[in-house]
Short mmCIF file of C-alpha atoms and ligand atoms in Angstrom, two decimals:
data_model
loop_
_atom_site.label_atom_id
_atom_site.label_comp_id
_atom_site.label_asym_id
_atom_site.label_seq_id
_atom_site.Cartn_x
_atom_site.Cartn_y
_atom_site.Cartn_z
CA MET A 1374 -31.23 -7.60 11.72
CA LYS A 1375 -28.32 -6.64 13.88
CA ASN A 1376 -29.01 -3.73 15.76
CA SER A 1377 -25.98 -3.31 17.80
CA VAL A 1378 -22.35 -3.35 17.13
CA TRP A 1379 -21.46 -5.80 19.68
CA THR A 1380 -20.47 -9.21 18.45
CA HIS A 1381 -20.05 -11.88 21.36
CA ILE A 1382 -16.95 -14.35 20.64
CA LEU A 1383 -16.57 -16.65 23.38
CA GLY A 1384 -16.97 -16.15 27.46
CA ASN A 1385 -15.93 -12.86 28.35
CA THR A 1386 -14.52 -12.07 25.07
CA TRP A 1387 -16.44 -9.70 22.53
CA CYS A 1388 -15.68 -7.18 19.81
CA LEU A 1389 -17.11 -3.99 18.26
CA GLU A 1390 -17.52 -3.90 14.50
CA LEU A 1391 -16.77 -0.22 13.93
CA HIS A 1392 -14.61 1.39 11.24
CA VAL A 1393 -11.83 -1.24 12.48
CA THR A 1394 -12.80 -4.13 14.62
CA ILE A 1395 -12.07 -3.39 18.37
CA PRO A 1396 -11.85 -6.55 20.81
CA VAL A 1397 -13.69 -6.19 24.23
CA PHE A 1398 -12.81 -8.31 27.45
CA PHE A 1399 -15.27 -8.04 30.20
CA LEU A 1400 -13.54 -8.05 33.66
CA ASN A 1401 -17.16 -7.82 35.36
CA SER A 1402 -20.12 -6.11 34.70
CA ARG A 1403 -19.05 -2.87 35.13
CA GLU A 1404 -15.44 -2.72 33.63
CA VAL A 1405 -13.86 -3.74 30.25
CA VAL A 1406 -10.60 -4.12 28.89
CA LEU A 1407 -10.10 -2.57 25.30
CA LEU A 1408 -7.57 -4.33 23.08
CA ASP A 1409 -6.73 -1.01 20.97
CA THR A 1410 -9.32 2.18 20.72
CA GLY A 1411 -9.90 2.52 16.96
CA TYR A 1412 -9.79 5.98 14.93
CA ALA A 1413 -10.16 9.18 17.11
CA ASP A 1414 -12.73 10.80 14.81
CA LEU A 1415 -14.15 8.03 12.94
CA ASP A 1416 -14.90 5.74 16.02
CA ARG A 1417 -14.88 7.15 19.25
CA PRO A 1418 -18.48 8.23 19.04
CA ALA A 1419 -19.66 4.75 18.51
CA LEU A 1420 -17.19 3.06 20.86
CA LEU A 1421 -18.58 5.42 23.65
CA ALA A 1422 -22.29 4.84 22.73
CA ALA A 1423 -21.67 0.89 22.59
CA LEU A 1424 -20.00 1.44 26.17
CA GLN A 1425 -22.81 3.29 27.74
CA GLU A 1426 -25.20 0.77 26.29
CA LYS A 1427 -23.73 -2.12 28.34
CA ASN A 1428 -22.98 0.28 31.25
CA VAL A 1429 -19.39 -0.03 31.24
CA THR A 1430 -16.18 1.71 31.69
CA VAL A 1431 -12.69 1.26 30.60
CA ARG A 1432 -10.35 -0.25 33.18
CA ALA A 1433 -7.67 -0.68 30.97
CA VAL A 1434 -6.10 -0.32 27.36
CA LEU A 1435 -4.06 -3.08 26.12
CA GLY A 1436 -2.74 -1.82 22.84
CA SER A 1437 -1.40 -4.38 19.58
CA HIS A 1438 0.54 -1.41 18.18
CA SER A 1439 0.93 2.48 17.82
CA HIS A 1440 -1.03 3.39 14.73
CA ASN A 1441 -3.63 5.99 14.45
CA ASP A 1442 -6.41 3.73 13.46
CA HIS A 1443 -5.82 1.87 16.60
CA ASN A 1444 -4.85 3.97 19.25
CA GLY A 1445 -6.91 7.35 18.41
CA SER A 1446 -8.68 7.15 21.99
CA HIS A 1447 -5.92 5.57 24.29
CA ALA A 1448 -5.16 9.27 25.78
CA TYR A 1449 -8.89 10.15 25.88
CA PHE A 1450 -9.79 6.81 28.19
CA GLN A 1451 -6.70 7.42 30.16
CA LYS A 1452 -8.24 10.96 31.09
CA HIS A 1453 -11.82 10.19 31.28
CA HIS A 1454 -12.23 6.68 32.51
CA GLY A 1455 -8.87 6.66 34.23
CA ALA A 1456 -7.82 3.80 32.33
CA GLU A 1457 -4.65 1.83 32.63
CA ILE A 1458 -2.83 2.03 29.24
CA ILE A 1459 -0.35 -0.70 28.62
CA LEU A 1460 1.79 -0.88 25.72
CA GLN A 1461 4.83 -2.74 24.11
CA GLU A 1462 7.94 -0.51 25.28
CA THR A 1463 8.73 0.54 22.05
CA GLU A 1464 5.37 1.34 20.76
CA ALA A 1465 4.96 3.39 24.15
CA ALA A 1466 8.34 5.17 23.46
CA ILE A 1467 7.00 6.27 19.79
CA VAL A 1468 3.78 8.07 21.26
CA SER A 1469 5.45 9.54 24.10
CA ASP A 1470 6.91 12.48 22.48
CA PHE A 1471 6.19 13.93 18.88
CA PRO A 1472 9.88 13.89 17.92
CA LEU A 1473 10.06 10.00 18.56
CA MET A 1474 6.69 9.92 16.79
CA THR A 1475 8.43 10.49 13.73
CA ALA A 1476 9.76 6.99 13.82
CA ALA A 1477 6.29 5.76 13.17
CA TYR A 1478 5.54 8.71 10.48
CA ALA A 1479 8.55 9.55 8.93
CA PRO A 1480 8.95 11.74 6.58
CA ALA A 1481 6.72 13.80 8.73
CA THR A 1482 8.39 16.16 11.11
CA ALA A 1483 7.61 16.56 14.82
CA GLU A 1484 5.90 19.69 14.30
CA GLU A 1485 3.45 18.31 11.66
CA LEU A 1486 2.42 15.37 13.68
CA ARG A 1487 1.77 17.81 16.99
CA ARG A 1488 -0.53 19.70 14.38
CA GLU A 1489 -1.98 16.54 12.99
CA LEU A 1490 -2.25 13.72 15.44
CA PRO A 1491 -2.28 15.81 18.92
CA HIS A 1492 -4.64 13.23 20.67
CA LEU A 1493 -2.03 10.45 20.08
CA LEU A 1494 0.43 11.91 22.85
CA LEU A 1495 0.35 9.63 25.71
CA HIS A 1496 2.55 8.22 28.65
CA ALA A 1497 1.69 4.53 28.88
CA ASP A 1498 1.19 3.73 32.51
CA ARG A 1499 2.55 0.06 32.17
CA THR A 1500 5.17 -1.19 29.56
CA PHE A 1501 6.17 -4.73 28.39
CA SER A 1502 9.23 -6.41 26.70
CA ALA A 1503 9.20 -7.84 23.34
CA GLU A 1504 9.17 -11.21 24.62
CA PRO A 1505 6.36 -14.05 24.65
CA GLN A 1506 4.78 -13.45 27.96
CA THR A 1507 1.55 -13.25 30.18
CA LEU A 1508 0.23 -10.09 31.73
CA GLU A 1509 -2.57 -9.67 34.35
CA ILE A 1510 -5.27 -6.87 34.62
CA GLU A 1511 -7.35 -7.39 37.63
CA GLY A 1512 -6.30 -11.00 37.90
CA ALA A 1513 -7.35 -11.76 34.06
CA ALA A 1514 -4.37 -13.30 32.42
CA PHE A 1515 -3.77 -11.89 28.69
CA ARG A 1516 -0.95 -13.67 26.66
CA LEU A 1517 1.15 -11.47 24.51
CA ILE A 1518 2.89 -12.70 21.34
CA PRO A 1519 5.25 -10.64 19.65
CA LEU A 1520 4.40 -10.23 16.26
CA PRO A 1521 6.75 -7.53 15.00
CA GLY A 1522 7.36 -5.98 11.41
CA HIS A 1523 3.99 -3.82 10.81
CA THR A 1524 5.57 -1.83 13.54
CA PRO A 1525 8.64 -2.41 15.52
CA GLY A 1526 6.64 -3.61 18.43
CA HIS A 1527 3.26 -4.84 17.19
CA THR A 1528 2.02 -7.55 19.58
CA GLY A 1529 -0.72 -10.28 19.19
CA ILE A 1530 -2.84 -10.68 22.47
CA VAL A 1531 -4.50 -13.49 23.66
CA THR A 1532 -7.47 -12.99 25.88
CA PRO A 1533 -8.31 -15.18 29.00
CA ASP A 1534 -10.91 -16.92 26.78
CA ASP A 1535 -7.87 -18.21 24.29
CA VAL A 1536 -9.19 -15.71 21.49
CA LEU A 1537 -6.25 -14.12 19.61
CA TYR A 1538 -6.43 -10.65 18.66
CA VAL A 1539 -4.08 -10.54 15.49
CA GLY A 1540 -3.92 -6.67 15.35
CA ASP A 1541 -2.61 -5.95 11.84
CA ALA A 1542 -0.65 -9.02 11.31
CA ALA A 1543 -2.87 -10.20 8.79
CA VAL A 1544 -5.88 -8.47 7.17
CA ASP A 1545 -9.12 -9.83 5.54
CA GLU A 1546 -9.39 -10.30 1.64
CA GLU A 1547 -11.23 -7.12 1.13
CA THR A 1548 -8.65 -4.62 2.94
CA LEU A 1549 -6.14 -6.52 1.01
CA GLN A 1550 -7.74 -5.69 -2.16
CA LYS A 1551 -8.55 -2.26 -1.03
CA ALA A 1552 -4.49 -1.53 0.00
CA LYS A 1553 -2.35 0.47 -2.45
CA LEU A 1554 0.86 -0.16 -0.58
CA PRO A 1555 0.83 -2.16 2.52
CA SER A 1556 1.85 -0.36 5.65
CA THR A 1557 4.74 -2.22 6.70
CA TRP A 1558 7.73 -1.22 8.79
CA ASN A 1559 10.17 -3.96 8.12
CA TRP A 1560 8.87 -6.34 5.74
CA MET A 1561 11.32 -9.59 6.59
CA GLN A 1562 10.05 -9.10 10.09
CA ASP A 1563 6.63 -9.01 9.04
CA PHE A 1564 7.00 -12.08 6.75
CA GLN A 1565 8.31 -13.98 9.79
CA SER A 1566 5.56 -12.90 12.19
CA LYS A 1567 3.16 -13.97 9.63
CA LYS A 1568 4.73 -17.38 9.48
CA THR A 1569 4.49 -17.65 13.45
CA LEU A 1570 0.74 -16.53 13.28
CA ARG A 1571 0.24 -19.17 10.83
CA GLY A 1572 1.23 -21.63 13.31
CA LEU A 1573 -0.93 -20.41 16.22
CA ARG A 1574 -4.09 -22.41 17.09
CA HIS A 1575 -7.02 -20.69 18.79
CA PRO A 1576 -10.74 -21.20 18.84
CA ALA A 1577 -11.09 -17.56 17.33
CA TYR A 1578 -8.99 -14.85 15.73
CA ILE A 1579 -9.81 -11.34 15.92
CA LEU A 1580 -8.58 -9.02 12.68
CA ALA A 1581 -8.31 -5.35 13.06
CA HIS A 1582 -9.18 -4.99 9.62
CA ARG A 1583 -11.71 -6.77 10.02
CA GLY A 1584 -14.02 -9.25 11.72
CA VAL A 1585 -13.59 -12.61 13.36
CA ARG A 1586 -12.36 -16.23 12.22
CA THR A 1587 -12.33 -19.41 13.29
CA GLU A 1588 -9.30 -20.52 10.93
CA ILE A 1589 -6.22 -18.08 9.99
CA ALA A 1590 -3.61 -20.17 7.99
CA GLU A 1591 -5.13 -19.91 4.80
CA LEU A 1592 -5.54 -15.98 4.98
CA VAL A 1593 -2.24 -15.82 6.25
CA ASP A 1594 -1.02 -17.43 3.35
CA ARG A 1595 -3.03 -15.06 1.32
CA ASN A 1596 -1.37 -12.16 3.02
CA ILE A 1597 1.94 -13.60 2.22
CA GLN A 1598 1.55 -14.03 -1.39
CA ASP A 1599 -0.35 -10.63 -1.70
CA LYS A 1600 2.91 -9.05 -0.36
CA LEU A 1601 5.46 -11.13 -2.78
CA ARG A 1602 3.24 -10.23 -5.85
CA ARG A 1603 3.39 -6.48 -4.98
CA ALA A 1604 6.89 -6.44 -4.15
CA ASP A 1605 7.66 -8.30 -7.77
CA GLU A 1606 5.34 -5.58 -9.29
CA ILE A 1607 7.24 -2.89 -7.73
CA ALA A 1608 10.47 -3.97 -8.86
CA ASP A 1609 9.30 -4.76 -12.47
CA TRP A 1610 8.11 -0.85 -12.40
CA LEU A 1611 11.66 0.07 -11.38
CA ARG A 1612 13.19 -2.35 -14.04
CA GLU A 1613 11.38 -0.56 -16.94
CA GLN A 1614 12.81 2.99 -15.78
CA GLY A 1615 16.36 2.53 -15.20
CA PRO A 1616 18.07 4.21 -11.97
CA MET A 1617 16.10 6.68 -9.78
CA THR A 1618 16.15 8.72 -6.97
CA GLN A 1619 13.62 8.08 -3.96
CA ASN A 1620 11.57 10.91 -4.99
CA GLY A 1621 11.40 9.60 -8.37
CA VAL A 1622 10.39 6.06 -7.06
CA GLU A 1623 7.60 7.93 -5.05
CA CYS A 1624 6.23 9.60 -8.04
CA LEU A 1625 6.25 6.34 -10.23
CA LEU A 1626 4.28 4.19 -7.64
CA TRP A 1627 1.92 7.50 -6.95
CA ASN A 1628 0.91 7.11 -10.52
CA LYS A 1629 1.21 3.22 -10.96
CA LEU A 1630 -1.27 2.93 -8.23
CA GLY A 1631 -3.71 5.80 -9.17
CA LEU A 1632 -3.40 7.69 -5.99
CA HIS A 1633 -4.93 11.07 -5.64
CA SER A 1634 -5.13 12.05 -2.02
CA GLN A 1635 -4.58 15.97 -1.62
CA ARG A 1636 -4.37 15.47 1.89
CA PHE A 1637 -1.42 15.58 4.21
CA PHE A 1638 -1.44 12.58 6.23
CA PRO A 1639 -2.49 9.69 3.47
CA GLN A 1640 0.51 11.51 1.54
CA VAL A 1641 3.13 11.00 4.20
CA ILE A 1642 1.76 7.16 4.95
CA PHE A 1643 2.31 6.55 1.11
CA ARG A 1644 5.78 8.20 1.18
CA ARG A 1645 6.89 5.93 4.45
CA ASN A 1646 5.35 2.78 2.93
CA VAL A 1647 7.45 3.54 -0.34
CA GLN A 1648 10.62 3.97 1.84
CA CYS A 1649 9.98 0.60 3.56
CA ALA A 1650 9.24 -1.43 0.70
CA LEU A 1651 12.22 -0.11 -0.99
CA GLU A 1652 14.28 -1.07 2.09
CA TYR A 1653 12.67 -4.61 1.55
CA LEU A 1654 13.62 -4.81 -2.19
CA VAL A 1655 17.12 -3.88 -1.28
CA ARG A 1656 17.47 -6.40 1.20
CA SER A 1657 15.88 -9.00 -0.70
CA GLY A 1658 18.48 -8.44 -3.48
CA ALA A 1659 15.54 -7.38 -6.25
CA VAL A 1660 16.90 -3.88 -6.22
CA ARG A 1661 20.46 -2.31 -5.87
CA TRP A 1662 21.25 1.34 -4.84
CA GLU A 1663 24.04 3.38 -5.20
CA PHE A 1664 25.32 6.99 -3.93
CA ARG A 1665 26.40 8.91 -6.88
CA ASN A 1666 27.45 12.80 -6.87
CA GLY A 1667 25.21 13.50 -3.50
CA THR A 1668 22.29 11.55 -4.73
CA GLN A 1669 20.85 7.88 -3.94
CA TYR A 1670 19.77 6.12 -7.09
CA TYR A 1671 17.72 2.55 -6.98
CA SER A 1672 17.82 0.41 -10.17
CA ALA A 1673 16.31 -3.19 -10.31
ZN1 LIG B 381 -1.31 -0.52 11.58
#
């Protein structure tokens, strides 16, 4: 029976199987680098217990992207462990101020984000640009692979043991099945990044949602097919309806997808995801929009 949340992958690369999978690189017997930190509420207690079990502190956090299920404890470790927080420059900007955070969580306002996600506010200690590059932490070299689309600065991270953390660039079958609408900021870029990911060869891949794989190409194909199918399905639903406003589309998808959440944050994420999906459908030519009498209408 598995009595620990720790899974050893290769060399000094491990991961923690919590609500999300968090990769951990051991710099030495006392210090680790975390690649993301999971949810603040759901993951932090188990994460702290796991670190205590190994008697290690967090020397640095190297983040894949600024979504609340992956950066929930960045600020916590900066404050309580003196961890260096290292983020892609756009992702760092997003969490540096609540007005900028609206870029990731529109249509939520800055005030609503201050109320809902106060723990995400953070000033990164080091940032990196959106180019493939190597970054050193205490002499350990991590390779950075830009995989934008899920968020503007989403980044894949290769540990010194050649293990690739794909972040949210691909998810496992169970997550695909459960998701109602993908969280994708720019679908076109995301498709391109998935093709990039498909061509990368590593001995092991860590998925934030979730687990560890030794092969990724087939799963990436499944992720691409799943998104294309969802886009077709949304276009079909719009075709049945005739021209609709964005609110009309939100209402249509809310009902078609069988959503019920009364909570503020899932509603915000749903509305953001509808907007991003519509942008993709317009760019791909499946949906048109026109501005008539002060109102924007979408039709397929
Ligand atoms: Zn994400």
